[in-house]
PDB file of C-alpha atoms in Angstrom:
ATOM      1  CA  UNK A   1     -19.938  -0.848 -16.546  1.00  0.00           C
ATOM      2  CA  UNK A   2     -21.183  -2.967 -13.637  1.00  0.00           C
ATOM      3  CA  UNK A   3     -18.584  -5.582 -14.483  1.00  0.00           C
ATOM      4  CA  UNK A   4     -15.785  -3.002 -14.222  1.00  0.00           C
ATOM      5  CA  UNK A   5     -17.145  -1.672 -10.917  1.00  0.00           C
ATOM      6  CA  UNK A   6     -17.222  -5.165  -9.402  1.00  0.00           C
ATOM      7  CA  UNK A   7     -13.689  -5.950 -10.541  1.00  0.00           C
ATOM      8  CA  UNK A   8     -12.447  -2.539  -9.304  1.00  0.00           C
ATOM      9  CA  UNK A   9     -14.082  -3.093  -5.906  1.00  0.00           C
ATOM     10  CA  UNK A  10     -12.483  -6.537  -5.730  1.00  0.00           C
ATOM     11  CA  UNK A  11      -9.028  -5.059  -6.366  1.00  0.00           C
ATOM     12  CA  UNK A  12      -9.556  -2.405  -3.655  1.00  0.00           C
ATOM     13  CA  UNK A  13     -10.781  -5.078  -1.221  1.00  0.00           C
ATOM     14  CA  UNK A  14      -7.726  -7.289  -1.655  1.00  0.00           C
ATOM     15  CA  UNK A  15      -5.357  -4.310  -1.352  1.00  0.00           C
ATOM     16  CA  UNK A  16      -7.112  -3.335   1.890  1.00  0.00           C
ATOM     17  CA  UNK A  17      -6.919  -6.933   3.061  1.00  0.00           C
ATOM     18  CA  UNK A  18      -3.173  -6.934   2.385  1.00  0.00           C
ATOM     19  CA  UNK A  19      -2.701  -3.764   4.470  1.00  0.00           C
ATOM     20  CA  UNK A  20      -4.730  -5.334   7.292  1.00  0.00           C
ATOM     21  CA  UNK A  21      -2.533  -8.434   7.193  1.00  0.00           C
ATOM     22  CA  UNK A  22       0.577  -6.244   7.591  1.00  0.00           C
ATOM     23  CA  UNK A  23      -0.977  -4.433  10.578  1.00  0.00           C
ATOM     24  CA  UNK A  24      -1.908  -7.747  12.196  1.00  0.00           C
ATOM     25  CA  UNK A  25       1.618  -9.030  11.618  1.00  0.00           C
ATOM     26  CA  UNK A  26       3.096  -6.028  13.432  1.00  0.00           C
ATOM     27  CA  UNK A  27       0.748  -6.647  16.373  1.00  0.00           C
ATOM     28  CA  UNK A  28       1.428 -10.393  16.536  1.00  0.00           C
ATOM     29  CA  UNK A  29       3.766 -12.005  19.122  1.00  0.00           C
ATOM     30  CA  UNK A  30       7.479 -11.542  18.489  1.00  0.00           C
ATOM     31  CA  UNK A  31       9.580 -14.053  16.534  1.00  0.00           C
ATOM     32  CA  UNK A  32      10.093 -17.427  18.202  1.00  0.00           C
ATOM     33  CA  UNK A  33      13.817 -16.858  18.774  1.00  0.00           C
ATOM     34  CA  UNK A  34      13.204 -13.617  20.671  1.00  0.00           C
ATOM     35  CA  UNK A  35      13.507 -13.964  24.454  1.00  0.00           C
ATOM     36  CA  UNK A  36      10.280 -11.974  25.014  1.00  0.00           C
ATOM     37  CA  UNK A  37       7.344 -12.452  22.621  1.00  0.00           C
ATOM     38  CA  UNK A  38       5.393  -9.575  24.136  1.00  0.00           C
ATOM     39  CA  UNK A  39       4.781  -7.440  27.213  1.00  0.00           C
ATOM     40  CA  UNK A  40       1.773  -7.059  29.495  1.00  0.00           C
ATOM     41  CA  UNK A  41       1.550  -3.990  31.735  1.00  0.00           C
ATOM     42  CA  UNK A  42      -0.952  -3.897  34.596  1.00  0.00           C
ATOM     43  CA  UNK A  43      -2.282  -5.841  37.543  1.00  0.00           C
ATOM     44  CA  UNK A  44      -2.216  -9.622  37.177  1.00  0.00           C
ATOM     45  CA  UNK A  45      -5.655 -11.208  37.145  1.00  0.00           C
ATOM     46  CA  UNK A  46      -7.523  -8.094  35.991  1.00  0.00           C
ATOM     47  CA  UNK A  47      -7.647  -8.587  32.231  1.00  0.00           C
ATOM     48  CA  UNK A  48      -9.259  -5.243  31.467  1.00  0.00           C
ATOM     49  CA  UNK A  49      -6.425  -3.337  33.119  1.00  0.00           C
ATOM     50  CA  UNK A  50      -3.563  -5.142  31.354  1.00  0.00           C
ATOM     51  CA  UNK A  51      -2.119  -3.432  28.289  1.00  0.00           C
ATOM     52  CA  UNK A  52      -0.426  -5.781  25.819  1.00  0.00           C
ATOM     53  CA  UNK A  53       2.466  -4.787  23.562  1.00  0.00           C
ATOM     54  CA  UNK A  54       3.628  -7.039  20.739  1.00  0.00           C
ATOM     55  CA  UNK A  55       7.177  -8.317  20.879  1.00  0.00           C
ATOM     56  CA  UNK A  56       7.632  -7.061  17.316  1.00  0.00           C
ATOM     57  CA  UNK A  57       7.451  -3.505  18.652  1.00  0.00           C
ATOM     58  CA  UNK A  58      10.334  -4.089  21.079  1.00  0.00           C
ATOM     59  CA  UNK A  59      14.018  -3.429  20.470  1.00  0.00           C
ATOM     60  CA  UNK A  60      15.870  -6.467  21.775  1.00  0.00           C
ATOM     61  CA  UNK A  61      19.513  -7.412  22.040  1.00  0.00           C
ATOM     62  CA  UNK A  62      21.597 -10.157  23.634  1.00  0.00           C
ATOM     63  CA  UNK A  63      23.229  -9.572  27.017  1.00  0.00           C
ATOM     64  CA  UNK A  64      26.960  -9.939  27.605  1.00  0.00           C
ATOM     65  CA  UNK A  65      28.388 -13.378  28.338  1.00  0.00           C
ATOM     66  CA  UNK A  66      28.101 -14.152  32.042  1.00  0.00           C
ATOM     67  CA  UNK A  67      25.066 -11.942  32.620  1.00  0.00           C
ATOM     68  CA  UNK A  68      22.233 -13.761  34.462  1.00  0.00           C
ATOM     69  CA  UNK A  69      19.803 -12.663  31.750  1.00  0.00           C
ATOM     70  CA  UNK A  70      19.907 -13.688  28.106  1.00  0.00           C
ATOM     71  CA  UNK A  71      18.427 -10.570  26.461  1.00  0.00           C
ATOM     72  CA  UNK A  72      17.271  -7.027  27.084  1.00  0.00           C
ATOM     73  CA  UNK A  73      14.229  -5.493  25.362  1.00  0.00           C
ATOM     74  CA  UNK A  74      13.119  -1.872  25.447  1.00  0.00           C
ATOM     75  CA  UNK A  75       9.998   0.094  24.515  1.00  0.00           C
ATOM     76  CA  UNK A  76       9.028   3.731  24.886  1.00  0.00           C
ATOM     77  CA  UNK A  77       6.199   4.112  27.395  1.00  0.00           C
ATOM     78  CA  UNK A  78       4.784   7.592  27.984  1.00  0.00           C
ATOM     79  CA  UNK A  79       8.008   9.137  26.720  1.00  0.00           C
ATOM     80  CA  UNK A  80      10.300   7.064  28.937  1.00  0.00           C
ATOM     81  CA  UNK A  81      12.144   3.812  28.194  1.00  0.00           C
ATOM     82  CA  UNK A  82      10.910   0.575  29.706  1.00  0.00           C
ATOM     83  CA  UNK A  83      13.740  -1.966  29.869  1.00  0.00           C
ATOM     84  CA  UNK A  84      13.047  -5.633  30.471  1.00  0.00           C
ATOM     85  CA  UNK A  85      15.839  -8.134  30.980  1.00  0.00           C
ATOM     86  CA  UNK A  86      14.733 -11.726  30.595  1.00  0.00           C
ATOM     87  CA  UNK A  87      15.783 -15.341  30.302  1.00  0.00           C
ATOM     88  CA  UNK A  88      13.612 -18.341  29.484  1.00  0.00           C
ATOM     89  CA  UNK A  89      13.661 -21.591  31.366  1.00  0.00           C
ATOM     90  CA  UNK A  90      15.551 -24.412  29.695  1.00  0.00           C
ATOM     91  CA  UNK A  91      13.411 -26.670  27.437  1.00  0.00           C
ATOM     92  CA  UNK A  92      14.128 -29.546  29.857  1.00  0.00           C
ATOM     93  CA  UNK A  93      12.703 -27.594  32.800  1.00  0.00           C
ATOM     94  CA  UNK A  94       9.489 -28.628  34.532  1.00  0.00           C
ATOM     95  CA  UNK A  95       8.115 -25.243  33.407  1.00  0.00           C
ATOM     96  CA  UNK A  96       9.584 -24.800  29.903  1.00  0.00           C
ATOM     97  CA  UNK A  97       7.291 -21.863  29.076  1.00  0.00           C
ATOM     98  CA  UNK A  98       8.395 -19.856  32.112  1.00  0.00           C
ATOM     99  CA  UNK A  99      11.479 -17.867  32.967  1.00  0.00           C
ATOM    100  CA  UNK A 100      12.730 -14.832  34.876  1.00  0.00           C
ATOM    101  CA  UNK A 101      12.507 -11.162  33.989  1.00  0.00           C
ATOM    102  CA  UNK A 102      13.416  -7.813  35.473  1.00  0.00           C
ATOM    103  CA  UNK A 103      11.667  -4.534  34.583  1.00  0.00           C
ATOM    104  CA  UNK A 104      13.183  -1.067  34.958  1.00  0.00           C
ATOM    105  CA  UNK A 105      11.099   2.055  34.319  1.00  0.00           C
ATOM    106  CA  UNK A 106      11.483   5.658  35.418  1.00  0.00           C
ATOM    107  CA  UNK A 107      14.476   4.769  37.609  1.00  0.00           C
ATOM    108  CA  UNK A 108      12.573   2.098  39.555  1.00  0.00           C
ATOM    109  CA  UNK A 109      12.408  -1.690  39.494  1.00  0.00           C
ATOM    110  CA  UNK A 110       8.961  -3.204  38.987  1.00  0.00           C
ATOM    111  CA  UNK A 111       7.742  -6.788  39.602  1.00  0.00           C
ATOM    112  CA  UNK A 112       7.995  -8.895  36.456  1.00  0.00           C
ATOM    113  CA  UNK A 113       7.185 -12.488  35.597  1.00  0.00           C
ATOM    114  CA  UNK A 114       6.696 -14.667  32.521  1.00  0.00           C
ATOM    115  CA  UNK A 115       3.151 -15.561  31.537  1.00  0.00           C
ATOM    116  CA  UNK A 116       0.906 -16.719  28.696  1.00  0.00           C
ATOM    117  CA  UNK A 117      -1.857 -14.375  27.437  1.00  0.00           C
ATOM    118  CA  UNK A 118      -3.430 -17.297  25.551  1.00  0.00           C
ATOM    119  CA  UNK A 119      -3.133 -21.069  25.730  1.00  0.00           C
ATOM    120  CA  UNK A 120      -1.019 -21.244  22.572  1.00  0.00           C
ATOM    121  CA  UNK A 121       1.061 -18.076  23.197  1.00  0.00           C
ATOM    122  CA  UNK A 122       3.880 -18.055  25.753  1.00  0.00           C
ATOM    123  CA  UNK A 123       6.896 -16.052  26.947  1.00  0.00           C
ATOM    124  CA  UNK A 124       5.152 -12.751  27.584  1.00  0.00           C
ATOM    125  CA  UNK A 125       6.806 -10.569  30.222  1.00  0.00           C
ATOM    126  CA  UNK A 126       4.142  -9.314  32.629  1.00  0.00           C
ATOM    127  CA  UNK A 127       5.055  -6.137  34.483  1.00  0.00           C
ATOM    128  CA  UNK A 128       2.620  -6.625  37.337  1.00  0.00           C
ATOM    129  CA  UNK A 129       2.041  -2.942  38.004  1.00  0.00           C
ATOM    130  CA  UNK A 130       0.897   0.177  36.201  1.00  0.00           C
ATOM    131  CA  UNK A 131       4.402   1.555  36.878  1.00  0.00           C
ATOM    132  CA  UNK A 132       2.920   4.774  38.219  1.00  0.00           C
ATOM    133  CA  UNK A 133       1.066   5.530  34.988  1.00  0.00           C
ATOM    134  CA  UNK A 134      -2.269   7.312  35.328  1.00  0.00           C
ATOM    135  CA  UNK A 135      -5.515   6.164  33.737  1.00  0.00           C
ATOM    136  CA  UNK A 136      -5.119   8.663  30.903  1.00  0.00           C
ATOM    137  CA  UNK A 137      -1.658   7.289  30.089  1.00  0.00           C
ATOM    138  CA  UNK A 138      -2.889   3.684  30.246  1.00  0.00           C
ATOM    139  CA  UNK A 139      -5.795   4.570  27.944  1.00  0.00           C
ATOM    140  CA  UNK A 140      -3.349   6.227  25.555  1.00  0.00           C
ATOM    141  CA  UNK A 141      -1.236   3.058  25.528  1.00  0.00           C
ATOM    142  CA  UNK A 142      -4.315   0.978  24.750  1.00  0.00           C
ATOM    143  CA  UNK A 143      -5.199   3.247  21.830  1.00  0.00           C
ATOM    144  CA  UNK A 144      -1.613   3.185  20.573  1.00  0.00           C
ATOM    145  CA  UNK A 145      -1.502  -0.616  20.644  1.00  0.00           C
ATOM    146  CA  UNK A 146      -5.129  -1.041  19.654  1.00  0.00           C
ATOM    147  CA  UNK A 147      -4.903  -4.302  17.705  1.00  0.00           C
ATOM    148  CA  UNK A 148      -3.047  -6.391  20.290  1.00  0.00           C
ATOM    149  CA  UNK A 149      -5.523  -5.271  22.969  1.00  0.00           C
ATOM    150  CA  UNK A 150      -8.659  -6.342  21.122  1.00  0.00           C
ATOM    151  CA  UNK A 151     -10.651  -9.183  22.776  1.00  0.00           C
ATOM    152  CA  UNK A 152      -9.881 -12.688  21.525  1.00  0.00           C
ATOM    153  CA  UNK A 153     -13.486 -13.032  20.323  1.00  0.00           C
ATOM    154  CA  UNK A 154     -12.915 -10.106  17.953  1.00  0.00           C
ATOM    155  CA  UNK A 155     -10.104 -11.982  16.203  1.00  0.00           C
ATOM    156  CA  UNK A 156     -12.229 -15.138  15.995  1.00  0.00           C
ATOM    157  CA  UNK A 157     -15.166 -13.348  14.412  1.00  0.00           C
ATOM    158  CA  UNK A 158     -12.815 -11.279  12.281  1.00  0.00           C
ATOM    159  CA  UNK A 159     -11.384 -14.438  10.736  1.00  0.00           C
ATOM    160  CA  UNK A 160     -14.874 -15.796  10.040  1.00  0.00           C
ATOM    161  CA  UNK A 161     -16.157 -12.542   8.525  1.00  0.00           C
ATOM    162  CA  UNK A 162     -13.000 -12.110   6.450  1.00  0.00           C
ATOM    163  CA  UNK A 163     -13.287 -15.661   5.121  1.00  0.00           C
ATOM    164  CA  UNK A 164     -16.948 -15.118   4.224  1.00  0.00           C
ATOM    165  CA  UNK A 165     -16.336 -11.757   2.541  1.00  0.00           C
ATOM    166  CA  UNK A 166     -13.300 -13.033   0.654  1.00  0.00           C
ATOM    167  CA  UNK A 167     -15.211 -16.037  -0.678  1.00  0.00           C
ATOM    168  CA  UNK A 168     -18.247 -13.986  -1.657  1.00  0.00           C
ATOM    169  CA  UNK A 169     -16.218 -11.244  -3.327  1.00  0.00           C
ATOM    170  CA  UNK A 170     -14.079 -13.795  -5.163  1.00  0.00           C
ATOM    171  CA  UNK A 171     -17.116 -15.653  -6.460  1.00  0.00           C
ATOM    172  CA  UNK A 172     -18.891 -12.408  -7.379  1.00  0.00           C
ATOM    173  CA  UNK A 173     -15.833 -11.161  -9.273  1.00  0.00           C
ATOM    174  CA  UNK A 174     -15.460 -14.518 -11.035  1.00  0.00           C
ATOM    175  CA  UNK A 175     -19.149 -14.474 -11.931  1.00  0.00           C
ATOM    176  CA  UNK A 176     -18.900 -10.910 -13.266  1.00  0.00           C
ATOM    177  CA  UNK A 177     -15.922 -11.942 -15.361  1.00  0.00           C
ATOM    178  CA  UNK A 178     -17.439 -15.129 -16.779  1.00  0.00           C
ATOM    179  CA  UNK A 179     -21.135 -14.208 -17.015  1.00  0.00           C
ATOM    180  CA  UNK A 180     -21.041 -12.438 -20.395  1.00  0.00           C
ATOM    181  CA  UNK A 181     -19.349 -15.489 -21.914  1.00  0.00           C
ATOM    182  CA  UNK A 182     -21.552 -17.970 -20.044  1.00  0.00           C
ATOM    183  CA  UNK A 183     -24.241 -18.122 -22.724  1.00  0.00           C
ATOM    184  CA  UNK A 184     -25.255 -21.662 -22.030  1.00  0.00           C
ATOM    185  CA  UNK A 185     -27.956 -22.023 -19.391  1.00  0.00           C
ATOM    186  CA  UNK A 186     -26.151 -24.946 -17.731  1.00  0.00           C
ATOM    187  CA  UNK A 187     -23.035 -22.852 -17.030  1.00  0.00           C
ATOM    188  CA  UNK A 188     -25.112 -20.102 -15.427  1.00  0.00           C
ATOM    189  CA  UNK A 189     -26.896 -22.664 -13.289  1.00  0.00           C
ATOM    190  CA  UNK A 190     -23.522 -24.054 -12.161  1.00  0.00           C
ATOM    191  CA  UNK A 191     -22.301 -20.582 -11.195  1.00  0.00           C
ATOM    192  CA  UNK A 192     -25.520 -19.889  -9.291  1.00  0.00           C
ATOM    193  CA  UNK A 193     -25.420 -23.211  -7.432  1.00  0.00           C
ATOM    194  CA  UNK A 194     -21.772 -22.656  -6.546  1.00  0.00           C
ATOM    195  CA  UNK A 195     -22.605 -19.274  -5.018  1.00  0.00           C
ATOM    196  CA  UNK A 196     -25.519 -20.742  -3.039  1.00  0.00           C
ATOM    197  CA  UNK A 197     -23.307 -23.598  -1.763  1.00  0.00           C
ATOM    198  CA  UNK A 198     -20.708 -21.139  -0.505  1.00  0.00           C
ATOM    199  CA  UNK A 199     -23.405 -19.079   1.267  1.00  0.00           C
ATOM    200  CA  UNK A 200     -24.794 -22.201   2.953  1.00  0.00           C
ATOM    201  CA  UNK A 201     -21.332 -23.401   3.997  1.00  0.00           C
ATOM    202  CA  UNK A 202     -20.376 -20.143   5.660  1.00  0.00           C
ATOM    203  CA  UNK A 203     -23.839 -19.826   7.194  1.00  0.00           C
ATOM    204  CA  UNK A 204     -23.302 -23.167   8.936  1.00  0.00           C
ATOM    205  CA  UNK A 205     -19.759 -22.072   9.931  1.00  0.00           C
ATOM    206  CA  UNK A 206     -21.019 -18.846  11.542  1.00  0.00           C
ATOM    207  CA  UNK A 207     -23.788 -20.742  13.342  1.00  0.00           C
ATOM    208  CA  UNK A 208     -21.247 -23.258  14.645  1.00  0.00           C
ATOM    209  CA  UNK A 209     -18.988 -20.488  15.950  1.00  0.00           C
ATOM    210  CA  UNK A 210     -21.964 -18.825  17.654  1.00  0.00           C
ATOM    211  CA  UNK A 211     -23.050 -22.083  19.314  1.00  0.00           C
ATOM    212  CA  UNK A 212     -19.504 -22.839  20.419  1.00  0.00           C
ATOM    213  CA  UNK A 213     -19.112 -19.343  21.862  1.00  0.00           C
ATOM    214  CA  UNK A 214     -22.355 -19.633  23.808  1.00  0.00           C
ATOM    215  CA  UNK A 215     -21.317 -23.046  25.115  1.00  0.00           C
ATOM    216  CA  UNK A 216     -17.978 -21.822  26.466  1.00  0.00           C
ATOM    217  CA  UNK A 217     -19.552 -18.660  27.901  1.00  0.00           C
TER     218      UNK A 217
END
């Protein structure tokens, strides 16, 4: 009975993990070939007031030949369309991760510039204004795009915790499956030592992440 419960829990866990992976994929930066990988709305330099939107949630299309911009991307913000026209700098440019963008919302042009939300992520279009949105509307946007607006530390710890849980659940399920057949004492000792080794490894990993985080803070 316990064996079936463990295996059933393992199946539910991996199904849940698969759903989480799909949600994270939708909230990740847009595909590399897309002119805009994401959008940031809010005042530049005030991280808590900037709302991020994944580029995968945008509807993008190429501009006509001869237009100064390469693509146009749109998103519905508070029931109105936000349109951003953008073009990246050429790869040979002194600033290859930059470019030019133009934001139109509610019949008004808003200041826009390319930026990088993280060191390894580029080509986000920052609309450097709240575009007349009130606090309630900005809070609603943050709730709507909850995953992409989580702190970076949350993703770091999430990866560590997920790795630990996945390893522990996998080993526990394997143990539950093999234990009835593992009649020899040596096999049971091997399974036990393997479980302890995994616990020690991830304990050291978590400690290292904690120390590193404190160092950079």
